[in-house]
mmCIF file of C-alpha atoms and ligand atoms in Angstrom:
data_model
loop_
_atom_site.group_PDB
_atom_site.id
_atom_site.type_symbol
_atom_site.label_atom_id
_atom_site.label_comp_id
_atom_site.label_asym_id
_atom_site.label_seq_id
_atom_site.Cartn_x
_atom_site.Cartn_y
_atom_site.Cartn_z
ATOM 1 C CA MET A 1 58.095 246.998 133.604
ATOM 2 C CA THR A 2 59.469 245.038 136.507
ATOM 3 C CA GLN A 3 62.974 245.564 137.749
ATOM 4 C CA SER A 4 65.614 242.886 137.292
ATOM 5 C CA ALA A 5 64.456 242.326 133.738
ATOM 6 C CA THR A 6 66.016 239.361 132.022
ATOM 7 C CA ALA A 7 65.320 239.695 128.329
ATOM 8 C CA THR A 8 66.374 237.828 125.236
ATOM 9 C CA SER A 9 67.905 240.135 122.669
ATOM 10 C CA GLY A 10 67.656 239.746 118.909
ATOM 11 C CA ALA A 11 70.829 237.667 118.744
ATOM 12 C CA GLY A 12 69.329 235.040 121.055
ATOM 13 C CA ILE A 13 71.348 236.277 123.992
ATOM 14 C CA THR A 14 69.845 236.423 127.438
ATOM 15 C CA VAL A 15 70.566 239.870 128.778
ATOM 16 C CA ILE A 16 70.868 240.260 132.522
ATOM 17 C CA GLY A 17 69.290 243.677 132.633
ATOM 18 C CA PRO A 18 69.713 246.616 135.007
ATOM 19 C CA GLY A 19 68.101 245.928 138.367
ATOM 20 C CA ALA A 20 69.731 242.477 138.513
ATOM 21 C CA THR A 21 72.439 241.636 141.048
ATOM 22 C CA LEU A 22 76.056 241.033 139.990
ATOM 23 C CA GLY A 23 78.520 239.065 142.126
ATOM 24 C CA VAL A 24 82.211 239.934 142.373
ATOM 25 C CA LEU A 25 84.849 237.608 143.822
ATOM 26 C CA GLY A 26 87.524 239.793 145.354
ATOM 27 C CA SER A 27 87.138 243.162 147.027
ATOM 28 C CA GLY A 28 89.957 245.527 146.029
ATOM 29 C CA GLN A 29 89.988 248.699 143.957
ATOM 30 C CA LEU A 30 89.160 246.907 140.701
ATOM 31 C CA GLY A 31 85.971 245.599 142.282
ATOM 32 C CA ARG A 32 85.238 249.030 143.678
ATOM 33 C CA MET A 33 85.427 250.718 140.273
ATOM 34 C CA PHE A 34 83.457 247.841 138.709
ATOM 35 C CA THR A 35 80.793 248.312 141.364
ATOM 36 C CA ILE A 36 80.575 252.063 140.813
ATOM 37 C CA ALA A 37 80.104 251.446 137.063
ATOM 38 C CA ALA A 38 77.506 248.730 137.710
ATOM 39 C CA ARG A 39 75.518 250.881 140.097
ATOM 40 C CA ARG A 40 75.527 253.769 137.665
ATOM 41 C CA LEU A 41 73.840 251.395 135.218
ATOM 42 C CA GLY A 42 71.279 250.442 137.852
ATOM 43 C CA TYR A 43 72.641 247.059 138.953
ATOM 44 C CA ARG A 44 73.099 245.815 142.483
ATOM 45 C CA VAL A 45 76.445 244.300 143.486
ATOM 46 C CA HIS A 46 77.482 241.707 146.067
ATOM 47 C CA THR A 47 81.170 241.145 146.834
ATOM 48 C CA PHE A 48 82.859 238.121 148.386
ATOM 49 C CA SER A 49 86.340 238.062 149.957
ATOM 50 C CA PRO A 50 88.081 237.145 153.219
ATOM 51 C CA ASP A 51 88.253 240.813 154.282
ATOM 52 C CA GLU A 52 86.001 243.412 155.876
ATOM 53 C CA ASP A 53 85.323 247.081 155.096
ATOM 54 C CA THR A 54 87.006 246.595 151.734
ATOM 55 C CA PRO A 55 87.348 249.019 148.811
ATOM 56 C CA THR A 56 84.595 247.065 147.027
ATOM 57 C CA GLY A 57 82.498 246.353 150.109
ATOM 58 C CA GLN A 58 82.275 250.063 150.931
ATOM 59 C CA VAL A 59 80.367 250.728 147.709
ATOM 60 C CA ALA A 60 78.598 247.378 147.160
ATOM 61 C CA ASP A 61 75.080 246.510 148.318
ATOM 62 C CA VAL A 62 76.319 243.466 150.218
ATOM 63 C CA GLU A 63 79.804 242.529 151.434
ATOM 64 C CA VAL A 64 80.265 238.855 152.295
ATOM 65 C CA THR A 65 83.339 238.107 154.404
ATOM 66 C CA ALA A 66 84.424 234.477 154.164
ATOM 67 C CA SER A 67 87.331 232.376 152.973
ATOM 68 C CA TYR A 68 87.468 231.342 149.300
ATOM 69 C CA ASP A 69 87.636 227.775 150.629
ATOM 70 C CA ASP A 70 84.285 228.126 152.385
ATOM 71 C CA LEU A 71 82.286 226.450 149.630
ATOM 72 C CA ASP A 72 78.986 226.650 151.520
ATOM 73 C CA ARG A 73 79.253 230.417 151.877
ATOM 74 C CA LEU A 74 80.321 230.661 148.221
ATOM 75 C CA ARG A 75 77.305 228.694 147.051
ATOM 76 C CA ALA A 76 74.996 230.821 149.184
ATOM 77 C CA PHE A 77 76.612 233.939 147.659
ATOM 78 C CA ALA A 78 76.158 232.565 144.130
ATOM 79 C CA ARG A 79 72.459 231.853 144.700
ATOM 80 C CA GLU A 80 71.840 235.528 145.494
ATOM 81 C CA VAL A 81 73.296 236.885 142.234
ATOM 82 C CA GLN A 82 72.555 236.532 138.505
ATOM 83 C CA VAL A 83 76.186 236.345 137.303
ATOM 84 C CA VAL A 84 79.596 236.115 138.973
ATOM 85 C CA THR A 85 82.797 237.831 137.869
ATOM 86 C CA PHE A 86 86.256 238.364 139.372
ATOM 87 C CA GLU A 87 88.359 241.254 140.397
ATOM 88 C CA PHE A 88 91.048 238.990 141.777
ATOM 89 C CA GLU A 89 92.086 236.073 139.578
ATOM 90 C CA ASN A 90 93.894 233.970 142.126
ATOM 91 C CA VAL A 91 90.661 232.490 143.409
ATOM 92 C CA PRO A 92 91.133 228.736 143.937
ATOM 93 C CA ALA A 93 89.833 226.598 141.063
ATOM 94 C CA ILE A 94 87.686 224.652 143.528
ATOM 95 C CA ALA A 95 85.842 227.848 144.425
ATOM 96 C CA VAL A 96 85.002 228.539 140.778
ATOM 97 C CA GLU A 97 83.866 224.934 140.264
ATOM 98 C CA ALA A 98 81.617 225.126 143.313
ATOM 99 C CA ILE A 99 79.580 227.974 141.828
ATOM 100 C CA SER A 100 79.802 227.209 138.106
ATOM 101 C CA GLY A 101 76.716 224.994 138.155
ATOM 102 C CA LEU A 102 74.657 227.560 140.034
ATOM 103 C CA VAL A 103 75.168 230.770 138.112
ATOM 104 C CA PRO A 104 76.998 231.960 134.966
ATOM 105 C CA VAL A 105 80.666 232.679 135.756
ATOM 106 C CA ARG A 106 82.261 235.201 133.386
ATOM 107 C CA PRO A 107 85.048 234.967 132.398
ATOM 108 C CA SER A 108 84.841 231.193 132.590
ATOM 109 C CA GLY A 109 86.831 228.984 134.913
ATOM 110 C CA SER A 110 88.808 227.633 131.956
ATOM 111 C CA ALA A 111 90.044 231.108 130.923
ATOM 112 C CA LEU A 112 90.935 231.797 134.524
ATOM 113 C CA TYR A 113 92.772 228.492 134.800
ATOM 114 C CA ILE A 114 95.063 229.495 131.917
ATOM 115 C CA ALA A 115 95.705 233.052 133.073
ATOM 116 C CA GLN A 116 96.249 232.078 136.718
ATOM 117 C CA GLN A 117 99.504 230.321 136.146
ATOM 118 C CA ARG A 118 102.374 231.760 134.140
ATOM 119 C CA GLY A 119 103.569 228.402 132.795
ATOM 120 C CA ARG A 120 100.142 227.434 131.452
ATOM 121 C CA GLU A 121 99.623 230.933 130.094
ATOM 122 C CA LYS A 122 102.908 230.945 128.179
ATOM 123 C CA ALA A 123 102.200 227.429 126.852
ATOM 124 C CA PHE A 124 98.742 228.494 125.653
ATOM 125 C CA LEU A 125 100.173 231.547 123.904
ATOM 126 C CA SER A 126 102.986 229.764 122.119
ATOM 127 C CA GLU A 127 100.833 226.741 121.157
ATOM 128 C CA HIS A 128 98.444 229.086 119.379
ATOM 129 C CA GLY A 129 101.175 231.012 117.603
ATOM 130 C CA PHE A 130 101.094 234.210 119.646
ATOM 131 C CA PRO A 131 104.563 235.782 119.941
ATOM 132 C CA THR A 132 106.233 235.237 123.319
ATOM 133 C CA VAL A 133 109.831 235.748 124.382
ATOM 134 C CA PRO A 134 111.822 232.491 124.308
ATOM 135 C CA PHE A 135 110.876 230.657 127.514
ATOM 136 C CA ALA A 136 110.926 227.292 129.255
ATOM 137 C CA ARG A 137 108.796 225.781 132.035
ATOM 138 C CA VAL A 138 111.078 224.307 134.641
ATOM 139 C CA ASP A 139 110.451 222.237 137.769
ATOM 140 C CA GLY A 140 113.914 221.290 138.989
ATOM 141 C CA ILE A 141 117.409 222.641 139.300
ATOM 142 C CA ALA A 142 118.883 220.507 136.508
ATOM 143 C CA ALA A 143 116.121 221.626 134.157
ATOM 144 C CA LEU A 144 116.774 225.230 135.216
ATOM 145 C CA ARG A 145 120.435 224.882 134.277
ATOM 146 C CA ASP A 146 119.542 223.354 130.909
ATOM 147 C CA ALA A 147 116.965 226.023 130.178
ATOM 148 C CA VAL A 148 119.397 228.855 130.880
ATOM 149 C CA ALA A 149 122.065 227.149 128.763
ATOM 150 C CA HIS A 150 119.528 227.003 125.929
ATOM 151 C CA ILE A 151 117.991 230.476 126.290
ATOM 152 C CA GLY A 152 121.208 232.284 127.223
ATOM 153 C CA THR A 153 121.900 235.073 129.695
ATOM 154 C CA PRO A 154 120.704 237.465 130.819
ATOM 155 C CA ALA A 155 117.495 235.622 131.614
ATOM 156 C CA VAL A 156 114.645 236.086 134.065
ATOM 157 C CA VAL A 157 113.197 233.443 136.354
ATOM 158 C CA LYS A 158 109.593 233.910 137.500
ATOM 159 C CA THR A 159 107.534 231.759 139.829
ATOM 160 C CA ALA A 160 104.762 230.122 137.821
ATOM 161 C CA ALA A 161 101.946 230.742 140.283
ATOM 162 C CA PHE A 162 100.681 233.739 142.238
ATOM 163 C CA GLY A 163 103.294 236.280 141.118
ATOM 164 C CA TYR A 164 102.406 239.936 140.653
ATOM 165 C CA ASP A 165 104.129 243.307 140.700
ATOM 166 C CA GLY A 166 107.479 241.596 140.113
ATOM 167 C CA LYS A 167 107.221 239.421 143.224
ATOM 168 C CA GLY A 168 109.031 236.108 142.790
ATOM 169 C CA GLN A 169 111.302 237.291 139.956
ATOM 170 C CA HIS A 170 115.065 236.951 139.643
ATOM 171 C CA LYS A 171 117.448 238.034 136.936
ATOM 172 C CA LEU A 172 120.093 235.506 135.887
ATOM 173 C CA THR A 173 123.498 236.361 134.528
ATOM 174 C CA SER A 174 126.458 234.196 133.636
ATOM 175 C CA ALA A 175 127.616 234.590 137.262
ATOM 176 C CA THR A 176 124.390 233.237 138.761
ATOM 177 C CA VAL A 177 124.613 230.406 141.269
ATOM 178 C CA PHE A 178 121.682 228.166 140.314
ATOM 179 C CA GLU A 179 121.341 226.653 143.798
ATOM 180 C CA GLN A 180 120.721 230.114 145.254
ATOM 181 C CA VAL A 181 118.078 230.999 142.683
ATOM 182 C CA TRP A 182 116.312 227.674 143.093
ATOM 183 C CA GLU A 183 116.167 228.260 146.868
ATOM 184 C CA ALA A 184 115.013 231.845 146.417
ATOM 185 C CA VAL A 185 112.032 230.840 144.262
ATOM 186 C CA GLY A 186 111.014 228.278 146.873
ATOM 187 C CA ARG A 187 112.012 225.193 144.850
ATOM 188 C CA ARG A 188 108.799 225.226 142.824
ATOM 189 C CA GLU A 189 107.749 225.472 139.210
ATOM 190 C CA VAL A 190 109.189 228.504 137.430
ATOM 191 C CA VAL A 191 109.236 230.014 133.975
ATOM 192 C CA VAL A 192 112.636 231.004 132.585
ATOM 193 C CA GLU A 193 112.608 233.758 129.970
ATOM 194 C CA LYS A 194 115.112 235.508 127.806
ATOM 195 C CA PHE A 195 115.717 239.041 129.079
ATOM 196 C CA ILE A 196 114.585 241.562 126.462
ATOM 197 C CA ASN A 197 115.978 245.051 125.916
ATOM 198 C CA LEU A 198 112.789 247.002 126.157
ATOM 199 C CA GLN A 199 111.850 250.031 124.107
ATOM 200 C CA ALA A 200 108.441 250.142 125.755
ATOM 201 C CA GLU A 201 105.805 248.135 127.558
ATOM 202 C CA ILE A 202 102.284 248.460 126.244
ATOM 203 C CA SER A 203 98.942 246.950 127.120
ATOM 204 C CA VAL A 204 95.804 246.326 125.134
ATOM 205 C CA ILE A 205 92.627 246.120 127.139
ATOM 206 C CA ALA A 206 89.908 244.327 125.244
ATOM 207 C CA ALA A 207 86.461 242.988 125.932
ATOM 208 C CA ARG A 208 84.491 240.200 124.325
ATOM 209 C CA GLY A 209 80.738 240.132 124.660
ATOM 210 C CA LEU A 210 78.348 237.204 124.931
ATOM 211 C CA ASP A 211 77.617 237.563 121.216
ATOM 212 C CA GLY A 212 81.313 237.158 120.365
ATOM 213 C CA SER A 213 81.864 240.805 119.468
ATOM 214 C CA VAL A 214 85.226 242.241 120.536
ATOM 215 C CA ALA A 215 86.168 245.847 121.314
ATOM 216 C CA GLU A 216 89.629 246.990 122.305
ATOM 217 C CA TYR A 217 91.140 250.296 123.343
ATOM 218 C CA VAL A 218 94.191 251.751 121.631
ATOM 219 C CA PRO A 219 97.416 250.473 123.218
ATOM 220 C CA PHE A 220 98.443 252.211 126.417
ATOM 221 C CA GLU A 221 102.079 252.654 127.433
ATOM 222 C CA ASN A 222 103.240 251.609 130.879
ATOM 223 C CA ARG A 223 106.215 252.639 132.971
ATOM 224 C CA HIS A 224 107.049 250.667 136.075
ATOM 225 C CA SER A 225 108.968 251.619 139.160
ATOM 226 C CA ARG A 226 110.243 248.888 141.463
ATOM 227 C CA HIS A 227 108.200 246.430 139.326
ATOM 228 C CA ILE A 228 104.949 248.238 140.162
ATOM 229 C CA LEU A 229 103.046 250.183 137.518
ATOM 230 C CA ASP A 230 103.896 253.842 137.986
ATOM 231 C CA VAL A 231 102.558 255.839 135.037
ATOM 232 C CA THR A 232 100.364 254.898 132.062
ATOM 233 C CA THR A 233 100.015 257.137 129.014
ATOM 234 C CA ALA A 234 97.518 256.871 126.187
ATOM 235 C CA PRO A 235 97.792 256.392 123.318
ATOM 236 C CA ALA A 236 101.139 254.533 123.412
ATOM 237 C CA GLN A 237 103.830 256.258 121.360
ATOM 238 C CA VAL A 238 104.776 253.273 119.197
ATOM 239 C CA LEU A 239 104.808 252.715 115.421
ATOM 240 C CA PRO A 240 101.241 252.656 114.026
ATOM 241 C CA ALA A 241 101.786 249.229 112.467
ATOM 242 C CA LEU A 242 102.932 247.876 115.806
ATOM 243 C CA ALA A 243 99.893 249.327 117.570
ATOM 244 C CA SER A 244 97.593 247.682 115.005
ATOM 245 C CA ARG A 245 99.380 244.372 115.373
ATOM 246 C CA ALA A 246 99.016 244.487 119.177
ATOM 247 C CA ARG A 247 95.277 245.120 118.823
ATOM 248 C CA GLU A 248 94.920 242.219 116.384
ATOM 249 C CA ILE A 249 96.772 239.891 118.725
ATOM 250 C CA ALA A 250 94.592 240.895 121.665
ATOM 251 C CA ARG A 251 91.422 240.268 119.651
ATOM 252 C CA ALA A 252 92.685 236.877 118.541
ATOM 253 C CA ILE A 253 93.518 235.881 122.130
ATOM 254 C CA LEU A 254 90.005 236.714 123.323
ATOM 255 C CA ASP A 255 88.510 234.750 120.435
ATOM 256 C CA LYS A 256 90.757 231.769 121.046
ATOM 257 C CA LEU A 257 89.737 231.719 124.720
ATOM 258 C CA GLN A 258 86.049 232.216 123.793
ATOM 259 C CA TYR A 259 86.373 234.806 126.499
ATOM 260 C CA VAL A 260 83.514 236.799 128.026
ATOM 261 C CA GLY A 261 84.566 239.912 129.931
ATOM 262 C CA VAL A 262 87.517 242.298 129.976
ATOM 263 C CA LEU A 263 91.055 241.014 129.514
ATOM 264 C CA CYS A 264 94.344 242.891 129.500
ATOM 265 C CA VAL A 265 97.186 241.752 127.263
ATOM 266 C CA GLU A 266 100.580 243.089 128.361
ATOM 267 C CA PHE A 267 103.226 243.339 125.649
ATOM 268 C CA PHE A 268 106.935 243.971 125.484
ATOM 269 C CA VAL A 269 108.243 246.093 122.613
ATOM 270 C CA SER A 270 111.927 245.410 122.095
ATOM 271 C CA THR A 271 114.470 247.999 120.999
ATOM 272 C CA GLU A 272 114.289 246.248 117.588
ATOM 273 C CA ASN A 273 110.534 246.900 117.378
ATOM 274 C CA GLU A 274 109.614 243.269 118.004
ATOM 275 C CA LEU A 275 106.346 242.645 119.814
ATOM 276 C CA PHE A 276 105.975 239.919 122.449
ATOM 277 C CA VAL A 277 103.012 239.026 124.630
ATOM 278 C CA ASN A 278 104.240 239.173 128.228
ATOM 279 C CA GLU A 279 101.195 238.202 130.239
ATOM 280 C CA LEU A 280 97.413 238.198 130.433
ATOM 281 C CA ALA A 281 95.252 239.612 133.189
ATOM 282 C CA PRO A 282 91.724 238.150 133.072
ATOM 283 C CA ARG A 283 90.030 241.307 134.363
ATOM 284 C CA PRO A 284 90.167 245.095 134.128
ATOM 285 C CA HIS A 285 93.735 246.308 134.655
ATOM 286 C CA ASN A 286 95.583 249.113 136.409
ATOM 287 C CA SER A 287 96.739 250.424 133.024
ATOM 288 C CA GLY A 288 93.085 250.914 132.034
ATOM 289 C CA HIS A 289 92.115 253.175 134.905
ATOM 290 C CA LEU A 290 92.447 256.224 132.679
ATOM 291 C CA THR A 291 89.478 254.970 130.631
ATOM 292 C CA VAL A 292 87.196 256.073 133.485
ATOM 293 C CA ASP A 293 87.878 259.733 132.714
ATOM 294 C CA ALA A 294 89.249 259.683 129.178
ATOM 295 C CA ALA A 295 87.236 257.119 127.167
ATOM 296 C CA VAL A 296 83.611 256.945 126.049
ATOM 297 C CA THR A 297 83.191 253.670 127.960
ATOM 298 C CA SER A 298 85.376 252.797 130.939
ATOM 299 C CA GLN A 299 86.938 249.349 131.228
ATOM 300 C CA PHE A 300 84.699 248.756 134.252
ATOM 301 C CA GLU A 301 81.480 249.620 132.436
ATOM 302 C CA GLN A 302 82.715 247.413 129.608
ATOM 303 C CA GLN A 303 83.094 244.527 132.059
ATOM 304 C CA VAL A 304 79.527 245.092 133.266
ATOM 305 C CA ARG A 305 78.257 245.147 129.688
ATOM 306 C CA ALA A 306 80.202 242.033 128.672
ATOM 307 C CA ILE A 307 79.140 239.833 131.581
ATOM 308 C CA THR A 308 75.484 240.888 131.466
ATOM 309 C CA GLY A 309 75.118 240.437 127.707
ATOM 310 C CA LEU A 310 74.614 244.122 126.974
ATOM 311 C CA PRO A 311 76.248 245.384 123.771
ATOM 312 C CA LEU A 312 79.841 246.551 124.296
ATOM 313 C CA GLY A 313 80.394 250.301 124.476
ATOM 314 C CA SER A 314 82.645 252.510 122.371
ATOM 315 C CA THR A 315 86.321 252.278 123.337
ATOM 316 C CA GLU A 316 87.116 255.645 121.783
ATOM 317 C CA LEU A 317 89.671 257.693 123.696
ATOM 318 C CA LEU A 318 88.336 261.244 124.053
ATOM 319 C CA ARG A 319 91.630 262.990 124.759
ATOM 320 C CA PRO A 320 95.276 262.032 125.287
ATOM 321 C CA ALA A 321 95.547 260.965 128.913
ATOM 322 C CA ALA A 322 97.943 259.833 131.619
ATOM 323 C CA MET A 323 97.485 257.979 134.909
ATOM 324 C CA ALA A 324 99.834 257.982 137.889
ATOM 325 C CA ASN A 325 99.432 255.534 140.737
ATOM 326 C CA ILE A 326 99.286 256.803 144.301
ATOM 327 C CA LEU A 327 101.149 254.340 146.491
ATOM 328 C CA GLY A 328 101.219 254.188 150.270
ATOM 329 C CA ASP A 329 104.774 255.556 150.174
ATOM 330 C CA LEU A 330 103.280 259.027 149.661
ATOM 331 C CA TRP A 331 102.095 259.003 153.282
ATOM 332 C CA VAL A 332 105.681 259.341 154.635
ATOM 333 C CA ASP A 333 104.970 262.793 156.052
ATOM 334 C CA GLY A 334 101.329 262.181 156.876
ATOM 335 C CA GLU A 335 98.214 262.740 154.776
ATOM 336 C CA PRO A 336 99.024 263.844 151.208
ATOM 337 C CA ASN A 337 97.958 267.320 150.110
ATOM 338 C CA TRP A 338 94.816 266.365 148.166
ATOM 339 C CA ALA A 339 93.775 269.971 147.568
ATOM 340 C CA ALA A 340 97.085 270.706 145.830
ATOM 341 C CA ALA A 341 96.549 267.882 143.326
ATOM 342 C CA CYS A 342 92.905 268.795 142.769
ATOM 343 C CA ALA A 343 93.926 272.364 141.952
ATOM 344 C CA PHE A 344 95.380 271.181 138.624
ATOM 345 C CA PRO A 345 93.089 271.672 135.639
ATOM 346 C CA ASP A 346 92.195 268.408 133.872
ATOM 347 C CA VAL A 347 93.361 266.229 136.777
ATOM 348 C CA LYS A 348 91.030 263.772 138.480
ATOM 349 C CA LEU A 349 91.624 262.112 141.850
ATOM 350 C CA HIS A 350 90.554 258.553 142.616
ATOM 351 C CA LEU A 351 90.999 257.020 146.068
ATOM 352 C CA TYR A 352 90.180 253.458 147.008
ATOM 353 C CA GLY A 353 89.024 253.824 150.606
ATOM 354 C CA LYS A 354 91.964 251.959 152.142
ATOM 355 C CA SER A 355 92.619 253.145 155.669
ATOM 356 C CA GLU A 356 96.130 251.802 156.100
ATOM 357 C CA ALA A 357 98.854 253.234 153.840
ATOM 358 C CA ARG A 358 101.748 250.796 153.477
ATOM 359 C CA PRO A 359 104.758 251.222 151.160
ATOM 360 C CA GLY A 360 103.968 249.723 147.747
ATOM 361 C CA ARG A 361 100.220 249.518 148.475
ATOM 362 C CA LYS A 362 97.987 250.974 145.746
ATOM 363 C CA MET A 363 95.897 253.630 147.522
ATOM 364 C CA GLY A 364 94.528 255.522 144.532
ATOM 365 C CA HIS A 365 95.484 257.148 141.267
ATOM 366 C CA LEU A 366 95.386 260.434 139.389
ATOM 367 C CA THR A 367 94.290 260.844 135.784
ATOM 368 C CA ALA A 368 95.186 263.866 133.700
ATOM 369 C CA MET A 369 94.105 264.837 130.232
ATOM 370 C CA GLY A 370 95.887 267.127 127.823
ATOM 371 C CA LYS A 371 96.177 268.260 124.235
ATOM 372 C CA THR A 372 99.070 265.839 123.797
ATOM 373 C CA VAL A 373 100.247 262.720 125.609
ATOM 374 C CA HIS A 374 103.235 264.700 126.864
ATOM 375 C CA GLU A 375 101.079 267.432 128.294
ATOM 376 C CA ALA A 376 98.859 264.868 130.050
ATOM 377 C CA GLN A 377 101.902 263.070 131.441
ATOM 378 C CA ASP A 378 103.556 266.277 132.671
ATOM 379 C CA ARG A 379 100.328 267.284 134.393
ATOM 380 C CA VAL A 380 99.744 264.001 136.120
ATOM 381 C CA ILE A 381 103.301 263.862 137.431
ATOM 382 C CA ALA A 382 103.187 267.482 138.587
ATOM 383 C CA ALA A 383 99.874 266.783 140.341
ATOM 384 C CA ARG A 384 101.313 263.745 142.065
ATOM 385 C CA ASP A 385 104.407 265.700 143.131
ATOM 386 C CA ALA A 386 102.059 268.296 144.583
ATOM 387 C CA LEU A 387 100.643 265.664 146.937
ATOM 388 C CA LEU A 388 103.869 265.981 148.898
ATOM 389 C CA SER A 389 103.821 269.789 149.039
HETATM 390 P P1 ADP B 1 104.262 240.613 137.108
HETATM 391 O O1 ADP B 1 103.300 239.474 137.150
HETATM 392 O O2 ADP B 1 104.961 240.810 138.389
HETATM 393 O O3 ADP B 1 103.656 241.865 136.521
HETATM 394 P P2 ADP B 1 105.881 240.555 134.695
HETATM 395 O O4 ADP B 1 106.216 239.327 133.944
HETATM 396 O O5 ADP B 1 104.928 241.483 134.042
HETATM 397 O O6 ADP B 1 105.396 240.116 136.131
HETATM 398 O O7 ADP B 1 107.230 241.319 135.017
HETATM 399 C C1 ADP B 1 107.265 242.557 135.709
HETATM 400 C C2 ADP B 1 108.173 243.538 134.958
HETATM 401 O O8 ADP B 1 109.526 243.053 134.913
HETATM 402 C C3 ADP B 1 107.782 243.714 133.509
HETATM 403 O O9 ADP B 1 106.719 244.660 133.394
HETATM 404 C C4 ADP B 1 109.100 244.178 132.898
HETATM 405 O O10 ADP B 1 109.352 245.538 133.195
HETATM 406 C C5 ADP B 1 110.121 243.353 133.651
HETATM 407 N N1 ADP B 1 110.397 242.093 132.909
HETATM 408 C C6 ADP B 1 109.785 240.907 133.128
HETATM 409 N N2 ADP B 1 110.219 239.965 132.266
HETATM 410 C C7 ADP B 1 111.137 240.550 131.472
HETATM 411 C C8 ADP B 1 111.949 240.096 130.373
HETATM 412 N N3 ADP B 1 111.885 238.830 129.932
HETATM 413 N N4 ADP B 1 112.788 240.992 129.786
HETATM 414 C C9 ADP B 1 112.841 242.275 130.216
HETATM 415 N N5 ADP B 1 112.122 242.763 131.256
HETATM 416 C C10 ADP B 1 111.250 241.920 131.878
HETATM 417 MG MG1 MG B 2 103.115 242.359 134.607
#
């Protein structure tokens, strides 16, 4: 048997087998955990990003440092790998086009194109009948005024492109001065949404394989702090019928996109138990980090399986679990007390290899397991508090 086997499975699918080389665009912690999963399965990994000594590069076989606009370097990168995936979705469309003819790109450029821009994403969702909060795409101040008059206040304005962790968002009330908001968002395309009274935010992480099979985890529940994910608990404590509905919607979205890879669907659950799709992330997601320790197959292994044509793994959750992010803020008094957190039973520490701790920067996370979701959550928060002891 030679390494780098490329075999055709029974379903007529060409499997990119262990020993092959996988390419990742982007080099943060998602790429790092993808790479660890890929290497455990016997793959090699090359990463491409503008940075050096990155979370992904530290564990990959090859780290290419070049701009996403450097199409020659991108093509050279693509020729060295058997399939390309993303850990960072804001890669310019031109970069994806440049490599699409050379190597399979999974998920495809068209799925990325939709998920990259909030306006297009919301339009896709509502055109296909997926529930979204009332919204409007707006590209001028008069249109903004009309949209708010139609949707009502309070409302939220979000920049259409390149927003994350609440960056580029503004809440509108009846007292809002539209000129100020339009300036604040940089006078560019925005999405205006009705503000929802939230009971919970949940996410469904799902994968679709090359053969069209779909596997999703149970919904996870997410709490944010300053617009950044703070704690995820699994399974989400929502009505069973609502959890089933969220899973069905996620499956239908992946099918509609003919998606290959892992996708996260973020939902709002209103205080009236309505379910709305908030946004899509075309990659593994922060809320799925607990699958590394608490599920049969992690979201990162699932991404490897999906993009190489291997069968998807079981998404079964082994125990109730909770994840707490470790942000750079925890370095206020110097290096956190890692030993104190590791002393907790059923708590696992993950660090991303970032040398510079800045406020708001995701440096790592903790996962805890327990007999109940509450126990797991209490443990993970106590372990994180202990970092400052
Ligand atoms: P990002 O791309 O920054 O994650 P989101 O659209 O997910 O942007 O918004 C970030 C957070 O802001 C959400 O997780 C939610 O807590 C809050 N939020 C956003 N839109 C609304 C809304 N329409 N109603 C209520 N809360 C919202
Ligand atoms: Mg979000």
